[in-house]
Coordinates of C-alpha atoms in Angstrom, one line a residue:
M1113 CA 6.7 15.2 -7.6
S1114 CA 9.0 17.8 -7.8
L1115 CA 10.5 19.3 -11.2
K1116 CA 14.5 17.5 -11.9
R1117 CA 15.4 15.0 -14.0
T1118 CA 15.5 11.5 -13.3
I1119 CA 18.4 9.8 -14.0
P1120 CA 18.6 5.9 -14.8
V1121 CA 21.6 4.1 -12.9
A1122 CA 23.8 1.4 -15.5
S1123 CA 22.7 -1.7 -13.8
A1124 CA 26.6 -2.3 -13.9
L1125 CA 25.9 -0.8 -10.3
L1126 CA 23.7 -3.3 -9.5
L1127 CA 26.5 -6.0 -10.7
A1128 CA 28.9 -4.7 -8.3
A1129 CA 27.1 -3.8 -5.2
T1130 CA 26.3 -7.7 -5.5
L1131 CA 30.1 -8.7 -6.1
L1132 CA 31.2 -6.4 -3.1
S1133 CA 28.4 -7.5 -0.4
P1134 CA 29.0 -9.0 2.6
P1135 CA 28.4 -12.9 3.3
A1136 CA 25.1 -13.1 4.1
A1137 CA 23.7 -13.6 7.5
P1138 CA 22.7 -17.0 8.4
A1139 CA 19.0 -17.3 7.5
A1140 CA 16.4 -15.5 10.1
P1141 CA 13.2 -17.6 10.2
A1142 CA 10.8 -17.4 7.4
A1143 CA 9.1 -14.5 6.8
L1144 CA 5.3 -14.4 6.5
A1145 CA 4.5 -13.4 3.2
A1146 CA 2.9 -10.7 1.4
P1147 CA -0.6 -10.5 1.1
D1148 CA -2.4 -9.6 -2.5
I1149 CA -3.3 -5.1 -2.2
P1150 CA -6.7 -5.7 -3.8
L1151 CA -6.3 -3.1 -7.1
A1152 CA -9.8 -2.1 -7.0
N1153 CA -9.3 -1.1 -3.4
V1154 CA -6.9 1.5 -4.7
Q1155 CA -8.4 2.4 -7.0
A1156 CA -11.3 3.0 -5.3
H1157 CA -9.3 5.6 -3.5
L1158 CA -7.8 7.5 -6.5
N1159 CA -11.3 7.6 -8.0
S1160 CA -12.7 9.5 -3.7
L1161 CA -9.2 11.4 -4.5
Q1162 CA -10.5 12.1 -8.1
T1163 CA -14.1 13.5 -6.8
I1164 CA -12.6 15.0 -3.6
A1165 CA -10.5 17.9 -6.1
T1166 CA -12.6 18.2 -8.6
N1167 CA -15.6 19.3 -5.6
N1168 CA -13.1 21.6 -4.6
G1169 CA -11.8 23.4 -7.7
G1170 CA -9.7 20.7 -9.7
N1171 CA -7.1 20.1 -7.5
R1172 CA -5.3 19.3 -4.1
A1173 CA -2.9 21.4 -3.6
H1174 CA -0.9 23.3 -0.9
G1175 CA -3.2 25.5 0.7
R1176 CA -6.2 24.6 -0.9
P1177 CA -9.1 23.2 0.6
G1178 CA -8.8 19.9 -1.3
Y1179 CA -5.7 18.7 -0.1
R1180 CA -7.1 19.1 4.0
A1181 CA -10.0 17.3 2.0
S1182 CA -7.2 14.2 1.0
L1183 CA -6.1 14.3 4.5
D1184 CA -9.4 14.3 6.2
Y1185 CA -9.8 11.4 4.1
I1186 CA -6.9 9.5 4.9
K1187 CA -7.4 9.6 8.1
A1188 CA -11.0 8.8 8.3
K1189 CA -9.6 5.3 7.3
L1190 CA -6.5 4.9 9.3
D1191 CA -8.4 6.3 12.6
A1192 CA -11.2 3.7 11.7
V1193 CA -9.0 0.7 11.8
G1194 CA -7.2 1.6 14.6
Y1195 CA -3.6 3.8 13.7
T1196 CA -3.0 6.3 16.8
T1197 CA -2.4 9.4 13.7
S1198 CA -1.6 12.7 14.1
V1199 CA -2.1 16.7 11.5
Q1200 CA 1.2 18.8 12.2
Q1201 CA 0.7 21.9 10.7
F1202 CA 3.3 24.3 8.8
T1203 CA 3.8 27.8 7.2
H1204 CA 4.4 28.1 3.5
G1205 CA 4.0 31.1 1.2
G1206 CA 1.4 32.5 3.7
A1207 CA -0.5 29.1 4.2
T1208 CA -1.3 26.6 6.0
G1209 CA -0.2 22.9 5.1
Y1210 CA -0.4 19.4 6.5
N1211 CA 1.1 16.2 7.5
L1212 CA -0.3 13.3 8.2
T1213 CA 1.3 10.5 10.2
A1214 CA 0.4 7.4 11.3
D1215 CA 1.3 4.7 13.9
W1216 CA 0.2 0.8 13.1
P1217 CA 0.5 0.2 17.4
G1218 CA 2.7 -1.7 18.6
G1219 CA 6.5 -3.2 17.2
D1220 CA 10.0 -1.2 18.5
A1221 CA 9.6 2.0 18.6
N1222 CA 13.7 2.1 18.4
N1223 CA 13.9 0.2 14.5
T1224 CA 11.4 1.9 13.5
L1225 CA 10.0 1.1 9.5
M1226 CA 8.1 4.1 8.0
L1227 CA 6.9 4.6 4.3
G1228 CA 5.9 7.8 3.1
G1229 CA 4.7 9.6 -0.3
H1230 CA 4.0 13.2 -0.7
L1231 CA -0.3 14.0 -1.0
D1232 CA -0.3 17.5 -2.6
S1233 CA -0.9 17.4 -6.4
V1234 CA 0.0 21.2 -8.5
G1235 CA -2.4 23.7 -8.5
A1236 CA -3.2 22.9 -12.7
G1237 CA -5.2 19.6 -11.5
P1238 CA -6.9 16.9 -9.5
G1239 CA -2.3 15.2 -9.8
I1240 CA -4.1 11.9 -9.5
N1241 CA -1.1 9.7 -10.6
D1242 CA 1.4 12.7 -8.7
N1243 CA 1.1 11.3 -6.0
G1244 CA -2.5 10.4 -5.3
T1245 CA -0.3 6.8 -6.3
G1246 CA 1.1 6.8 -4.1
S1247 CA -0.4 8.4 -1.3
A1248 CA -3.4 5.4 -2.6
G1249 CA -1.0 2.5 -2.6
I1250 CA 0.6 3.3 0.6
L1251 CA -3.2 4.0 2.4
E1252 CA -4.2 0.0 1.2
V1253 CA -0.7 -1.5 2.3
A1254 CA -1.1 0.0 5.8
L1255 CA -5.3 -0.8 5.9
T1256 CA -4.0 -4.4 5.1
V1257 CA -1.8 -4.1 8.2
A1258 CA -5.0 -3.5 10.3
R1259 CA -6.9 -6.3 8.9
E1260 CA -3.9 -8.8 8.7
N1261 CA -4.0 -7.5 12.6
L1262 CA 0.4 -7.7 11.8
K1263 CA 2.4 -8.3 15.4
P1264 CA 6.0 -6.6 13.2
E1265 CA 8.8 -6.7 15.2
R1266 CA 10.2 -3.2 14.0
H1267 CA 7.7 -0.1 14.3
L1268 CA 6.4 1.1 11.9
R1269 CA 4.6 4.6 10.6
F1270 CA 3.3 6.1 7.1
G1271 CA 3.2 9.2 6.1
W1272 CA 2.1 11.7 3.6
W1273 CA 3.7 14.9 3.1
G1274 CA 1.9 18.3 2.3
A1275 CA 3.6 20.5 0.3
E1276 CA 6.0 18.0 -1.6
E1277 CA 5.5 20.5 -5.4
L1278 CA 6.8 23.5 -3.3
G1279 CA 10.0 22.4 -3.4
L1280 CA 9.6 19.3 -0.6
V1281 CA 8.8 21.6 2.4
G1282 CA 5.9 19.2 4.0
S1283 CA 8.8 16.1 4.0
N1284 CA 11.8 19.3 5.5
Y1285 CA 9.4 20.4 8.3
Y1286 CA 8.6 17.0 8.8
V1287 CA 12.4 15.6 9.3
A1288 CA 14.3 19.0 10.7
Q1289 CA 11.1 19.3 13.6
L1290 CA 12.1 16.1 14.9
P1291 CA 14.4 15.7 17.9
S1292 CA 18.2 13.9 17.4
A1293 CA 16.5 10.7 19.4
E1294 CA 13.2 10.1 17.8
R1295 CA 15.2 10.6 14.9
S1296 CA 17.0 7.9 15.3
R1297 CA 14.8 5.5 16.0
I1298 CA 13.7 5.9 12.5
K1299 CA 15.8 3.2 11.1
A1300 CA 14.7 3.0 7.5
Y1301 CA 12.5 5.1 5.1
L1302 CA 10.7 4.9 1.6
N1303 CA 9.4 6.5 -0.5
F1304 CA 6.1 6.1 -2.8
D1305 CA 6.4 9.3 -5.8
M1306 CA 4.0 8.5 -8.3
I1307 CA 3.5 4.3 -9.4
G1308 CA 0.7 4.4 -12.1
S1309 CA 1.9 5.9 -14.7
P1310 CA 0.0 5.2 -18.3
N1311 CA 3.2 4.6 -19.5
P1312 CA 5.4 3.3 -17.2
G1313 CA 9.1 2.0 -16.0
Y1314 CA 9.8 0.4 -13.4
F1315 CA 11.7 2.5 -11.8
V1316 CA 14.3 0.8 -7.6
Y1317 CA 15.8 3.6 -6.4
S1318 CA 19.1 3.6 -6.9
A1319 CA 20.7 2.8 -3.2
S1320 CA 24.3 4.8 -5.1
G1321 CA 25.5 7.7 -3.2
Q1322 CA 22.9 6.6 -0.5
P1323 CA 23.3 6.7 3.1
T1324 CA 24.4 3.2 4.3
G1325 CA 21.6 0.6 5.0
S1326 CA 19.7 1.5 1.9
A1327 CA 21.6 -1.5 -0.5
Q1328 CA 19.6 -3.8 1.3
L1329 CA 15.9 -1.6 1.0
Q1330 CA 16.9 -1.3 -2.8
Q1331 CA 17.2 -5.1 -3.3
T1332 CA 13.6 -5.7 -0.9
L1333 CA 12.2 -3.5 -3.5
Q1334 CA 14.0 -5.2 -6.5
A1335 CA 12.8 -8.4 -5.3
A1336 CA 10.1 -7.7 -5.1
F1337 CA 9.2 -8.0 -9.0
N1338 CA 11.2 -11.2 -9.3
G1339 CA 9.1 -12.8 -12.1
V1340 CA 6.8 -9.9 -12.5
V1341 CA 8.6 -7.9 -14.4
A1342 CA 12.8 -6.0 -14.8
T1343 CA 13.0 -3.3 -13.0
E1344 CA 15.6 -0.8 -13.8
L1345 CA 17.6 1.4 -10.8
T1346 CA 17.0 5.1 -10.8
S1347 CA 18.6 8.1 -8.9
V1348 CA 16.5 10.4 -8.1
G1349 CA 18.9 12.6 -6.1
G1350 CA 16.9 15.1 -4.2
R1351 CA 13.9 15.0 -6.3
S1352 CA 11.3 13.2 -3.8
D1353 CA 10.6 13.7 0.0
H1354 CA 13.0 10.6 0.9
A1355 CA 16.3 13.4 0.6
A1356 CA 15.5 15.0 4.0
F1357 CA 15.8 11.2 5.5
A1358 CA 18.4 10.9 3.8
R1359 CA 20.5 14.4 4.6
A1360 CA 19.3 13.1 8.2
G1361 CA 21.7 9.8 7.6
I1362 CA 18.4 7.8 7.8
P1363 CA 18.8 4.6 5.2
V1364 CA 16.2 5.1 2.0
G1365 CA 14.7 3.3 -0.8
G1366 CA 11.4 4.0 -3.1
L1367 CA 9.6 2.5 -6.2
F1368 CA 9.0 5.5 -9.2
T1369 CA 7.2 4.6 -12.5
G1370 CA 8.3 7.8 -14.8
A1371 CA 8.1 11.1 -15.4
E1372 CA 8.3 13.1 -17.5
S1373 CA 11.1 11.9 -19.1
V1374 CA 11.0 9.9 -22.6
K1375 CA 10.4 6.0 -22.5
T1376 CA 13.2 4.2 -24.8
A1377 CA 13.3 2.3 -26.9
A1378 CA 14.6 -1.0 -25.1
Q1379 CA 12.4 0.5 -22.2
A1380 CA 9.7 0.1 -24.7
A1381 CA 10.9 -3.1 -25.8
K1382 CA 11.0 -4.3 -22.4
W1383 CA 8.6 -3.1 -20.4
G1384 CA 5.8 -2.6 -23.2
G1385 CA 4.5 1.2 -24.0
S1386 CA 5.6 3.6 -26.5
S1387 CA 8.8 4.6 -27.0
G1388 CA 9.1 8.6 -28.0
V1389 CA 6.8 8.9 -25.0
A1390 CA 6.5 10.6 -21.3
F1391 CA 5.6 7.8 -18.5
D1392 CA 3.2 10.5 -18.1
R1393 CA 2.6 12.7 -20.6
C1394 CA -0.3 14.5 -18.0
Y1395 CA 2.9 14.9 -15.7
H1396 CA 2.0 18.9 -13.5
R1397 CA -0.4 19.2 -16.2
A1398 CA -5.3 19.0 -15.5
C1399 CA -4.8 16.0 -17.1
D1400 CA -3.2 14.2 -14.3
N1401 CA -6.8 13.0 -13.7
I1402 CA -8.6 9.9 -13.1
G1403 CA -8.0 8.3 -16.4
N1404 CA -4.9 9.0 -16.6
L1405 CA -2.8 5.8 -15.4
N1406 CA -1.7 2.0 -15.8
T1407 CA -3.3 0.0 -13.9
T1408 CA -0.8 -2.8 -14.1
A1409 CA 1.9 -1.3 -12.6
L1410 CA -0.7 0.4 -9.5
D1411 CA -1.4 -3.4 -9.2
R1412 CA 2.5 -4.3 -9.2
M1413 CA 3.8 -1.4 -7.8
S1414 CA 1.1 -1.7 -4.6
D1415 CA 2.4 -5.3 -4.3
A1416 CA 5.6 -4.6 -3.8
I1417 CA 4.9 -2.2 -1.3
A1418 CA 3.3 -4.5 0.8
H1419 CA 5.8 -7.0 -0.1
A1420 CA 9.0 -4.8 1.9
V1421 CA 6.8 -4.2 4.8
W1422 CA 6.3 -8.0 5.4
A1423 CA 9.9 -8.1 4.1
L1424 CA 11.2 -5.4 5.9
A1425 CA 8.9 -5.2 9.3
G1426 CA 10.2 -8.1 10.9
V1427 CA 6.9 -10.3 10.3
G1428 CA 8.3 -13.6 10.8
T1429 CA 5.9 -17.1 11.0
P1430 CA 3.3 -16.7 13.0
G1431 CA 2.8 -18.2 16.2
G1432 CA -0.3 -20.0 15.5
Q1433 CA -1.4 -22.4 11.9
K1434 CA -3.0 -21.2 8.5
F1435 CA -5.0 -23.3 6.7
E1436 CA -6.4 -22.6 3.5
N1437 CA -9.4 -23.6 0.6
T1438 CA -8.4 -22.4 -2.6
D1439 CA -10.8 -24.6 -4.4
D1440 CA -13.7 -22.5 -6.3
L1441 CA -16.8 -22.6 -5.8
P1442 CA -18.7 -20.9 -8.2
V1443 CA -21.9 -18.5 -5.8
P1444 CA -25.6 -18.5 -7.8
D1445 CA -27.7 -15.7 -8.1
Q1446 CA -30.0 -15.1 -4.9
A1447 CA -28.2 -18.4 -3.6
A1448 CA -26.9 -19.4 -0.6
V1449 CA -23.2 -21.5 -0.4
E1450 CA -20.9 -22.9 1.6
S1451 CA -16.9 -23.7 1.8
T1452 CA -15.3 -25.6 4.3
I1453 CA -12.4 -25.5 5.8
T1454 CA -11.3 -28.8 8.0
V1455 CA -8.6 -27.6 11.1
S1456 CA -6.6 -29.6 13.6
G1457 CA -3.8 -30.4 15.5
V1458 CA -4.5 -26.5 17.1
A1459 CA -4.7 -26.4 21.2
G1460 CA -7.6 -25.1 22.9
N1461 CA -10.0 -22.4 21.6
A1462 CA -9.7 -19.9 18.7
P1463 CA -7.8 -16.6 19.0
S1464 CA -10.0 -13.7 20.0
A1465 CA -8.2 -11.8 16.6
L1466 CA -9.0 -14.9 14.3
V1467 CA -7.9 -14.1 11.3
V1468 CA -10.5 -14.4 8.0
G1469 CA -9.0 -14.2 4.9
V1470 CA -11.7 -14.0 1.3
D1471 CA -10.9 -14.1 -2.7
I1472 CA -14.8 -14.1 -3.8
T1473 CA -15.3 -12.8 -7.8
H1474 CA -18.5 -10.9 -8.1
T1475 CA -20.3 -8.6 -10.2
Y1476 CA -21.9 -7.0 -7.7
R1477 CA -20.2 -7.5 -4.4
G1478 CA -22.7 -5.4 -3.1
D1479 CA -25.1 -8.2 -3.1
L1480 CA -22.8 -10.5 -1.4
V1481 CA -24.1 -11.7 2.4
V1482 CA -21.1 -13.8 4.1
D1483 CA -20.8 -15.4 7.4
L1484 CA -18.0 -17.5 9.7
V1485 CA -19.2 -20.5 10.7
A1486 CA -17.4 -21.9 13.1
P1487 CA -17.9 -25.8 13.8
D1488 CA -20.7 -25.7 16.7
G1489 CA -23.2 -23.9 14.1
T1490 CA -22.0 -20.5 15.6
A1491 CA -22.0 -18.0 12.5
F1492 CA -19.9 -14.6 12.8
R1493 CA -21.0 -11.8 9.7
L1494 CA -18.2 -10.8 8.6
K1495 CA -20.1 -8.8 5.3
D1496 CA -24.0 -7.8 5.3
S1497 CA -25.1 -6.8 1.7
G1498 CA -25.3 -3.6 0.8
S1499 CA -22.6 -2.7 2.7
D1500 CA -20.6 -1.7 -0.5
S1501 CA -20.7 -1.4 -4.2
G1502 CA -18.6 -2.5 -7.1
D1503 CA -17.1 -5.7 -8.4
N1504 CA -14.9 -8.9 -6.4
L1505 CA -14.4 -9.1 -2.8
V1506 CA -10.6 -9.5 -1.6
T1507 CA -10.0 -8.6 1.4
T1508 CA -9.6 -9.6 5.3
Y1509 CA -11.7 -9.6 8.7
T1510 CA -10.3 -10.5 12.1
V1511 CA -12.7 -12.7 14.4
D1512 CA -13.2 -13.0 18.2
A1513 CA -13.8 -16.7 17.9
S1514 CA -12.1 -18.0 21.4
G1515 CA -15.4 -18.8 22.6
E1516 CA -15.3 -21.7 20.0
A1517 CA -13.0 -25.1 20.1
A1518 CA -10.6 -24.8 17.2
N1519 CA -10.3 -27.6 15.4
G1520 CA -13.5 -28.8 13.1
A1521 CA -14.9 -27.8 9.6
W1522 CA -15.4 -24.3 9.7
K1523 CA -17.1 -22.9 6.9
L1524 CA -17.5 -19.4 5.3
R1525 CA -21.2 -18.9 4.0
V1526 CA -21.4 -16.7 1.4
R1527 CA -24.8 -16.3 0.0
D1528 CA -26.5 -13.9 -2.9
A1529 CA -28.9 -11.3 -1.8
G1530 CA -29.7 -9.9 -5.1
P1531 CA -31.1 -10.5 -8.6
Q1532 CA -28.9 -9.7 -11.7
D1533 CA -25.5 -11.8 -10.6
V1534 CA -23.2 -14.3 -9.8
G1535 CA -19.5 -14.8 -9.1
T1536 CA -17.4 -17.9 -8.0
I1537 CA -15.3 -18.6 -4.1
N1538 CA -11.8 -18.7 -5.2
G1539 CA -10.4 -19.1 -1.2
W1540 CA -10.6 -18.4 1.5
Y1541 CA -7.8 -18.7 4.4
L1542 CA -8.5 -18.6 8.2
Q1543 CA -5.0 -17.9 10.3
F1544 CA -5.0 -19.0 14.1

């Protein structure tokens, strides 16, 4: 995030905006609920960005090799799951800079929802909170869109901007280079810059003074925290990458956990943490590393990004049905277990993109072999042992099960293939 002060907006503005809002439109079809974004996956991306910085002079700044390596890491993840990616070059300060955009296939291109955040750090350090957190959160939401095989009515585009720390250079260049017809197709832009501050606040960009349509974005982001944590509105002004989109008349919104400003006593009472201390004491410093995070805030903010995508993209209730088993089932060491879901009332065969969601607590997921077993006994391998490391397995898979009858007893077979580790199937589902 570039240097400028954050100015909290009085909560009275929100009340006024609510009272002056026009009558609600007729209810739309129920939206498909956003999935949980696994914190472990976001942290894995941040660990990769830290490694990239460590291996490239300690930073990921514009014009430095760590920046390009960061971009290549994100691009490879997106290319692997079916995004159409594009790298845009620009020049600043005698060095080549890069923006990365990724488009999810489908949706109305004349009604594009875009999410973005800057990928560069300052030269002083690795920039893990600023803005590895926003970059990693957006990336994992984009990967979740692919895992869920989302088919939104609106077109989805994600962006990672270069040289933000030098004056919002990359995002300014991107918007300036868009032909007017292309610019008009972007109907909303959401910005995520610093979402894991170690002494966090929960700030939502205020729609006050922003283009018409920004209020919906503000309210959608606020709603993501209902029943979770209180939020405050903040006027980020021209300090981050939403600014170029706002100048172009595009509705904007975003989330922020705070930078160099000091947390007040009232905010500490509301959110926890330390009053009289900056939200991020390592802002623009070498200590903005992998230890400079609040993982609770990072988890909540990443889930809120997903909430916004699912709420705003016109997902709607899917045509098929969702079947779920939420019963806990222990996975003993070096043993196999099966959890069953009985499907009924679905006509014909299963789809060619049957979504399988799994939530497994485990002390080392690299030991796990996971199969989906169809009613006729056909097994679809979802995961082999040794394919990854770390704990827990919370993700989705897509299976071509079009040769299988939909109705019947489907099983999730989980085998622990290594010694010393145990776990629990917390639940799993099938989305037809």
